[in-house]
mmCIF file of C-alpha atoms in Angstrom:
data_model
loop_
_atom_site.group_PDB
_atom_site.id
_atom_site.type_symbol
_atom_site.label_atom_id
_atom_site.label_comp_id
_atom_site.label_asym_id
_atom_site.label_seq_id
_atom_site.Cartn_x
_atom_site.Cartn_y
_atom_site.Cartn_z
ATOM 1 C CA UNK A 516 114.546 87.361 117.620
ATOM 2 C CA UNK A 517 117.026 89.459 119.399
ATOM 3 C CA UNK A 518 115.438 87.898 123.073
ATOM 4 C CA UNK A 519 117.316 84.668 121.556
ATOM 5 C CA UNK A 520 120.610 85.505 120.234
ATOM 6 C CA UNK A 521 121.281 88.144 123.263
ATOM 7 C CA UNK A 522 121.067 85.462 125.456
ATOM 8 C CA UNK A 523 123.191 82.854 123.243
ATOM 9 C CA UNK A 524 124.383 83.955 120.124
ATOM 10 C CA UNK A 525 124.846 80.950 118.310
ATOM 11 C CA UNK A 526 121.376 79.530 118.157
ATOM 12 C CA UNK A 527 121.002 82.655 115.194
ATOM 13 C CA UNK A 528 123.074 80.702 112.541
ATOM 14 C CA UNK A 529 121.466 77.360 114.007
ATOM 15 C CA UNK A 530 118.462 78.313 112.969
ATOM 16 C CA UNK A 531 119.253 78.882 109.289
ATOM 17 C CA UNK A 532 119.585 75.128 109.439
ATOM 18 C CA UNK A 533 115.069 74.613 109.748
ATOM 19 C CA UNK A 534 112.266 76.583 107.361
ATOM 20 C CA UNK A 535 110.475 78.924 108.693
ATOM 21 C CA UNK A 536 106.553 77.864 109.299
ATOM 22 C CA UNK A 537 104.067 80.082 110.126
ATOM 23 C CA UNK A 538 101.556 79.497 112.336
ATOM 24 C CA UNK A 539 98.256 79.973 112.923
ATOM 25 C CA UNK A 540 98.646 82.180 115.759
ATOM 26 C CA UNK A 541 100.827 84.143 113.434
ATOM 27 C CA UNK A 542 98.890 84.606 110.419
ATOM 28 C CA UNK A 543 96.078 85.688 112.733
ATOM 29 C CA UNK A 544 98.480 88.139 114.010
ATOM 30 C CA UNK A 545 98.641 89.710 110.615
ATOM 31 C CA UNK A 546 95.812 89.890 109.685
ATOM 32 C CA UNK A 547 95.150 91.773 112.938
ATOM 33 C CA UNK A 548 98.381 94.010 111.741
ATOM 34 C CA UNK A 549 97.319 95.148 108.597
ATOM 35 C CA UNK A 550 93.486 95.555 110.222
ATOM 36 C CA UNK A 551 95.234 97.553 112.468
ATOM 37 C CA UNK A 552 97.227 99.323 109.886
ATOM 38 C CA UNK A 553 93.862 100.426 107.586
ATOM 39 C CA UNK A 554 91.721 101.611 110.769
ATOM 40 C CA UNK A 555 94.353 103.998 111.401
ATOM 41 C CA UNK A 556 94.774 105.623 108.268
ATOM 42 C CA UNK A 557 91.561 106.324 107.950
ATOM 43 C CA UNK A 558 91.093 107.857 112.073
ATOM 44 C CA UNK A 559 94.180 109.732 110.849
ATOM 45 C CA UNK A 560 92.761 110.786 107.444
ATOM 46 C CA UNK A 561 94.937 108.604 105.276
ATOM 47 C CA UNK A 562 95.615 107.206 102.595
ATOM 48 C CA UNK A 563 94.054 103.801 102.686
ATOM 49 C CA UNK A 564 93.358 100.675 100.222
ATOM 50 C CA UNK A 565 89.803 98.777 101.353
ATOM 51 C CA UNK A 566 89.728 97.367 103.706
ATOM 52 C CA UNK A 567 91.322 93.615 104.424
ATOM 53 C CA UNK A 568 89.651 90.701 105.067
ATOM 54 C CA UNK A 569 90.950 87.096 106.280
ATOM 55 C CA UNK A 570 89.467 84.231 107.419
ATOM 56 C CA UNK A 571 90.215 85.090 111.522
ATOM 57 C CA UNK A 572 87.731 88.244 111.637
ATOM 58 C CA UNK A 573 85.622 88.205 114.056
ATOM 59 C CA UNK A 574 84.048 90.716 116.859
ATOM 60 C CA UNK A 575 86.964 90.146 119.006
ATOM 61 C CA UNK A 576 89.383 91.065 116.160
ATOM 62 C CA UNK A 577 87.178 93.838 115.952
ATOM 63 C CA UNK A 578 87.265 95.010 119.189
ATOM 64 C CA UNK A 579 90.819 94.850 119.667
ATOM 65 C CA UNK A 580 92.017 96.426 116.452
ATOM 66 C CA UNK A 581 89.256 99.969 117.187
ATOM 67 C CA UNK A 582 90.777 100.045 120.696
ATOM 68 C CA UNK A 583 94.329 100.047 119.623
ATOM 69 C CA UNK A 584 93.289 102.826 116.937
ATOM 70 C CA UNK A 585 92.007 103.969 120.318
ATOM 71 C CA UNK A 586 95.081 104.392 122.332
ATOM 72 C CA UNK A 587 96.926 105.995 118.791
ATOM 73 C CA UNK A 588 94.852 108.381 119.164
ATOM 74 C CA UNK A 589 95.406 109.263 122.511
ATOM 75 C CA UNK A 590 99.014 109.328 122.685
ATOM 76 C CA UNK A 591 98.598 111.727 119.402
ATOM 77 C CA UNK A 592 96.655 113.766 121.599
ATOM 78 C CA UNK A 593 98.775 113.771 124.203
ATOM 79 C CA UNK A 594 101.857 114.625 122.332
ATOM 80 C CA UNK A 595 100.126 117.235 121.005
ATOM 81 C CA UNK A 596 99.833 119.170 124.094
ATOM 82 C CA UNK A 597 103.387 120.395 123.773
ATOM 83 C CA UNK A 598 104.107 120.040 119.894
ATOM 84 C CA UNK A 599 102.062 121.392 118.078
ATOM 85 C CA UNK A 600 103.100 119.041 114.647
ATOM 86 C CA UNK A 601 104.193 115.747 115.673
ATOM 87 C CA UNK A 602 105.178 113.531 112.824
ATOM 88 C CA UNK A 603 103.403 109.761 112.876
ATOM 89 C CA UNK A 604 103.996 106.708 110.749
ATOM 90 C CA UNK A 605 102.362 103.839 110.562
ATOM 91 C CA UNK A 606 104.443 100.724 109.343
ATOM 92 C CA UNK A 607 107.130 101.705 109.123
ATOM 93 C CA UNK A 608 110.613 100.005 108.488
ATOM 94 C CA UNK A 609 112.805 100.623 110.913
ATOM 95 C CA UNK A 610 117.059 100.011 109.738
ATOM 96 C CA UNK A 611 119.314 99.508 112.926
ATOM 97 C CA UNK A 612 121.626 97.750 110.869
ATOM 98 C CA UNK A 613 124.589 99.508 111.731
ATOM 99 C CA UNK A 614 124.465 97.939 115.520
ATOM 100 C CA UNK A 615 122.691 94.599 114.372
ATOM 101 C CA UNK A 616 124.087 93.202 110.574
ATOM 102 C CA UNK A 617 121.416 93.210 108.577
ATOM 103 C CA UNK A 618 119.113 94.209 111.843
ATOM 104 C CA UNK A 619 115.621 95.818 110.807
ATOM 105 C CA UNK A 620 112.062 95.642 112.053
ATOM 106 C CA UNK A 621 109.176 97.657 110.726
ATOM 107 C CA UNK A 622 107.384 99.527 113.656
ATOM 108 C CA UNK A 623 103.684 99.698 113.995
ATOM 109 C CA UNK A 624 103.343 103.618 115.726
ATOM 110 C CA UNK A 625 105.848 105.737 115.371
ATOM 111 C CA UNK A 626 105.269 108.661 116.694
ATOM 112 C CA UNK A 627 108.249 111.829 116.959
ATOM 113 C CA UNK A 628 106.791 115.302 119.482
ATOM 114 C CA UNK A 629 110.092 117.234 119.777
ATOM 115 C CA UNK A 630 112.201 115.814 121.822
ATOM 116 C CA UNK A 631 110.453 112.903 122.625
ATOM 117 C CA UNK A 632 110.293 109.411 120.267
ATOM 118 C CA UNK A 633 107.195 107.273 121.145
ATOM 119 C CA UNK A 634 107.004 103.850 119.207
ATOM 120 C CA UNK A 635 104.038 101.619 119.798
ATOM 121 C CA UNK A 636 103.801 97.564 118.872
ATOM 122 C CA UNK A 637 100.227 95.617 118.508
ATOM 123 C CA UNK A 638 100.978 92.538 119.898
ATOM 124 C CA UNK A 639 97.697 89.774 119.318
ATOM 125 C CA UNK A 640 98.778 87.093 120.876
ATOM 126 C CA UNK A 641 97.081 85.717 123.363
ATOM 127 C CA UNK A 642 99.822 82.788 124.755
ATOM 128 C CA UNK A 643 102.962 84.719 126.208
ATOM 129 C CA UNK A 644 102.860 88.100 128.215
ATOM 130 C CA UNK A 645 105.249 90.591 126.951
ATOM 131 C CA UNK A 646 106.486 93.384 128.742
ATOM 132 C CA UNK A 647 107.906 96.686 127.240
ATOM 133 C CA UNK A 648 110.792 97.330 130.384
ATOM 134 C CA UNK A 649 114.144 97.057 128.603
ATOM 135 C CA UNK A 650 112.252 94.903 125.342
ATOM 136 C CA UNK A 651 115.322 94.503 123.183
ATOM 137 C CA UNK A 652 112.775 94.578 119.962
ATOM 138 C CA UNK A 653 111.148 97.349 120.709
ATOM 139 C CA UNK A 654 115.302 98.866 122.006
ATOM 140 C CA UNK A 655 116.446 97.738 118.495
ATOM 141 C CA UNK A 656 113.634 99.671 116.616
ATOM 142 C CA UNK A 657 113.789 102.507 118.710
ATOM 143 C CA UNK A 658 117.574 102.489 117.255
ATOM 144 C CA UNK A 659 116.360 102.213 113.560
ATOM 145 C CA UNK A 660 113.769 106.061 114.531
ATOM 146 C CA UNK A 661 116.451 107.254 115.976
ATOM 147 C CA UNK A 662 119.313 106.735 112.939
ATOM 148 C CA UNK A 663 116.147 107.843 110.803
ATOM 149 C CA UNK A 664 115.263 111.574 112.628
ATOM 150 C CA UNK A 665 117.820 112.317 115.037
ATOM 151 C CA UNK A 666 119.377 114.240 112.219
ATOM 152 C CA UNK A 667 115.930 116.431 112.346
ATOM 153 C CA UNK A 668 114.924 115.685 115.694
ATOM 154 C CA UNK A 669 116.373 116.727 118.996
ATOM 155 C CA UNK A 670 115.318 113.638 120.666
ATOM 156 C CA UNK A 671 116.231 113.169 124.281
ATOM 157 C CA UNK A 672 113.323 110.307 125.418
ATOM 158 C CA UNK A 673 112.358 106.751 123.927
ATOM 159 C CA UNK A 674 109.254 105.773 124.855
ATOM 160 C CA UNK A 675 108.017 102.544 124.189
ATOM 161 C CA UNK A 676 104.611 100.703 124.166
ATOM 162 C CA UNK A 677 103.502 97.224 124.034
ATOM 163 C CA UNK A 678 99.786 97.212 123.416
ATOM 164 C CA UNK A 679 98.740 93.932 123.931
ATOM 165 C CA UNK A 680 94.403 93.518 124.277
ATOM 166 C CA UNK A 681 94.046 89.740 124.476
ATOM 167 C CA UNK A 682 96.488 90.034 127.500
ATOM 168 C CA UNK A 683 94.740 93.673 128.872
ATOM 169 C CA UNK A 684 98.007 94.642 129.186
ATOM 170 C CA UNK A 685 99.344 97.646 127.915
ATOM 171 C CA UNK A 686 103.562 98.148 128.970
ATOM 172 C CA UNK A 687 105.287 100.933 128.663
ATOM 173 C CA UNK A 688 109.221 101.791 129.085
ATOM 174 C CA UNK A 689 111.053 104.583 129.083
ATOM 175 C CA UNK A 690 114.669 105.328 128.766
ATOM 176 C CA UNK A 691 116.958 108.152 128.205
ATOM 177 C CA UNK A 692 118.589 108.659 124.466
ATOM 178 C CA UNK A 693 122.094 108.290 126.169
ATOM 179 C CA UNK A 694 121.208 105.192 128.259
ATOM 180 C CA UNK A 695 119.893 102.896 124.480
ATOM 181 C CA UNK A 696 123.090 103.872 122.998
ATOM 182 C CA UNK A 697 125.161 102.921 125.811
ATOM 183 C CA UNK A 698 123.420 99.603 125.305
ATOM 184 C CA UNK A 699 123.227 99.394 122.222
ATOM 185 C CA UNK A 700 127.648 100.133 121.572
ATOM 186 C CA UNK A 701 128.185 97.496 125.062
ATOM 187 C CA UNK A 702 125.821 95.108 124.417
ATOM 188 C CA UNK A 703 124.034 95.166 121.634
ATOM 189 C CA UNK A 704 126.563 95.598 118.472
ATOM 190 C CA UNK A 705 129.213 93.068 120.133
ATOM 191 C CA UNK A 706 126.595 90.108 120.865
ATOM 192 C CA UNK A 707 125.115 90.863 117.462
ATOM 193 C CA UNK A 708 128.309 90.394 115.884
ATOM 194 C CA UNK A 709 129.063 86.659 117.973
ATOM 195 C CA UNK A 710 125.379 85.817 116.490
ATOM 196 C CA UNK A 711 126.196 86.995 112.787
ATOM 197 C CA UNK A 712 129.423 84.804 112.798
ATOM 198 C CA UNK A 713 128.309 82.119 114.605
ATOM 199 C CA UNK A 714 129.726 81.986 117.795
ATOM 200 C CA UNK A 715 129.984 82.290 121.458
ATOM 201 C CA UNK A 716 128.216 80.354 124.096
ATOM 202 C CA UNK A 717 125.022 77.710 123.656
ATOM 203 C CA UNK A 718 123.149 79.348 126.740
ATOM 204 C CA UNK A 719 119.564 77.457 127.940
ATOM 205 C CA UNK A 720 116.194 79.182 128.912
ATOM 206 C CA UNK A 721 113.035 81.248 128.011
ATOM 207 C CA UNK A 722 114.521 82.719 125.306
ATOM 208 C CA UNK A 723 114.161 78.970 124.196
ATOM 209 C CA UNK A 724 110.215 78.819 124.128
ATOM 210 C CA UNK A 725 110.541 80.073 119.967
ATOM 211 C CA UNK A 726 113.366 78.932 119.351
ATOM 212 C CA UNK A 727 113.082 77.077 115.554
ATOM 213 C CA UNK A 728 116.308 75.069 116.867
ATOM 214 C CA UNK A 729 115.214 73.872 119.990
ATOM 215 C CA UNK A 730 114.552 70.233 119.326
ATOM 216 C CA UNK A 731 117.883 69.124 118.586
ATOM 217 C CA UNK A 732 119.797 71.865 120.975
ATOM 218 C CA UNK A 733 122.698 69.461 123.020
ATOM 219 C CA UNK A 734 122.409 72.526 125.886
ATOM 220 C CA UNK A 735 119.152 73.192 125.901
ATOM 221 C CA UNK A 736 117.930 69.113 126.745
ATOM 222 C CA UNK A 737 121.116 68.907 129.547
ATOM 223 C CA UNK A 738 118.932 72.439 130.895
ATOM 224 C CA UNK A 739 116.155 70.163 130.686
ATOM 225 C CA UNK A 740 117.711 67.365 132.464
ATOM 226 C CA UNK A 741 118.845 70.068 135.114
ATOM 227 C CA UNK A 742 115.424 70.571 136.145
ATOM 228 C CA UNK A 743 114.420 67.427 135.925
ATOM 229 C CA UNK A 744 117.020 66.042 138.521
ATOM 230 C CA UNK A 745 115.397 69.083 141.002
ATOM 231 C CA UNK A 746 111.790 67.079 140.032
#
């Protein structure tokens, strides 16, 4: 949701008036993530429960989750070229509440190789192409990982990768620690404070797509009317 409230801070509180409903696409994505976690743990010889089974199981999901695991293993092999024992965490809770009140997320795969932090996020969705460049979700996750590991590692470079196999999309964005912290202090933190208090100005745009309040949002209706006038 960070993409929405960074562009429209009052939407965070407005959305709370609407009930959460899991869509079929979200349930399918959850099943794919569970399969990714199981396969990656097995590939890294880590403990894992039995293979998860869902109604979404199919050859396509099996192939895409295999490709995700292969990508992580290749990334890990690359990290080992300059770090003998990189740290790998799977489905790790990342807390960035020091910048965003109550802010947390789950990193699908977090790899730390001395001064490089690499976060990989698996996206099973087919509808929307997700770009890693300046992706606020990934940058928030990176802040959470830094908060956890910076006292153990001298992290200077952060890489963030979106792995979206059904769109044949592997997108990676790299940023320095200093630039990430500057964004966190100058943009993320003050905007998150506005969003938490339900303050700021409503702003319509592409970020409205998955907003739960879009059907009743006056600003979005005005925006759509402006677009209709051009037509």
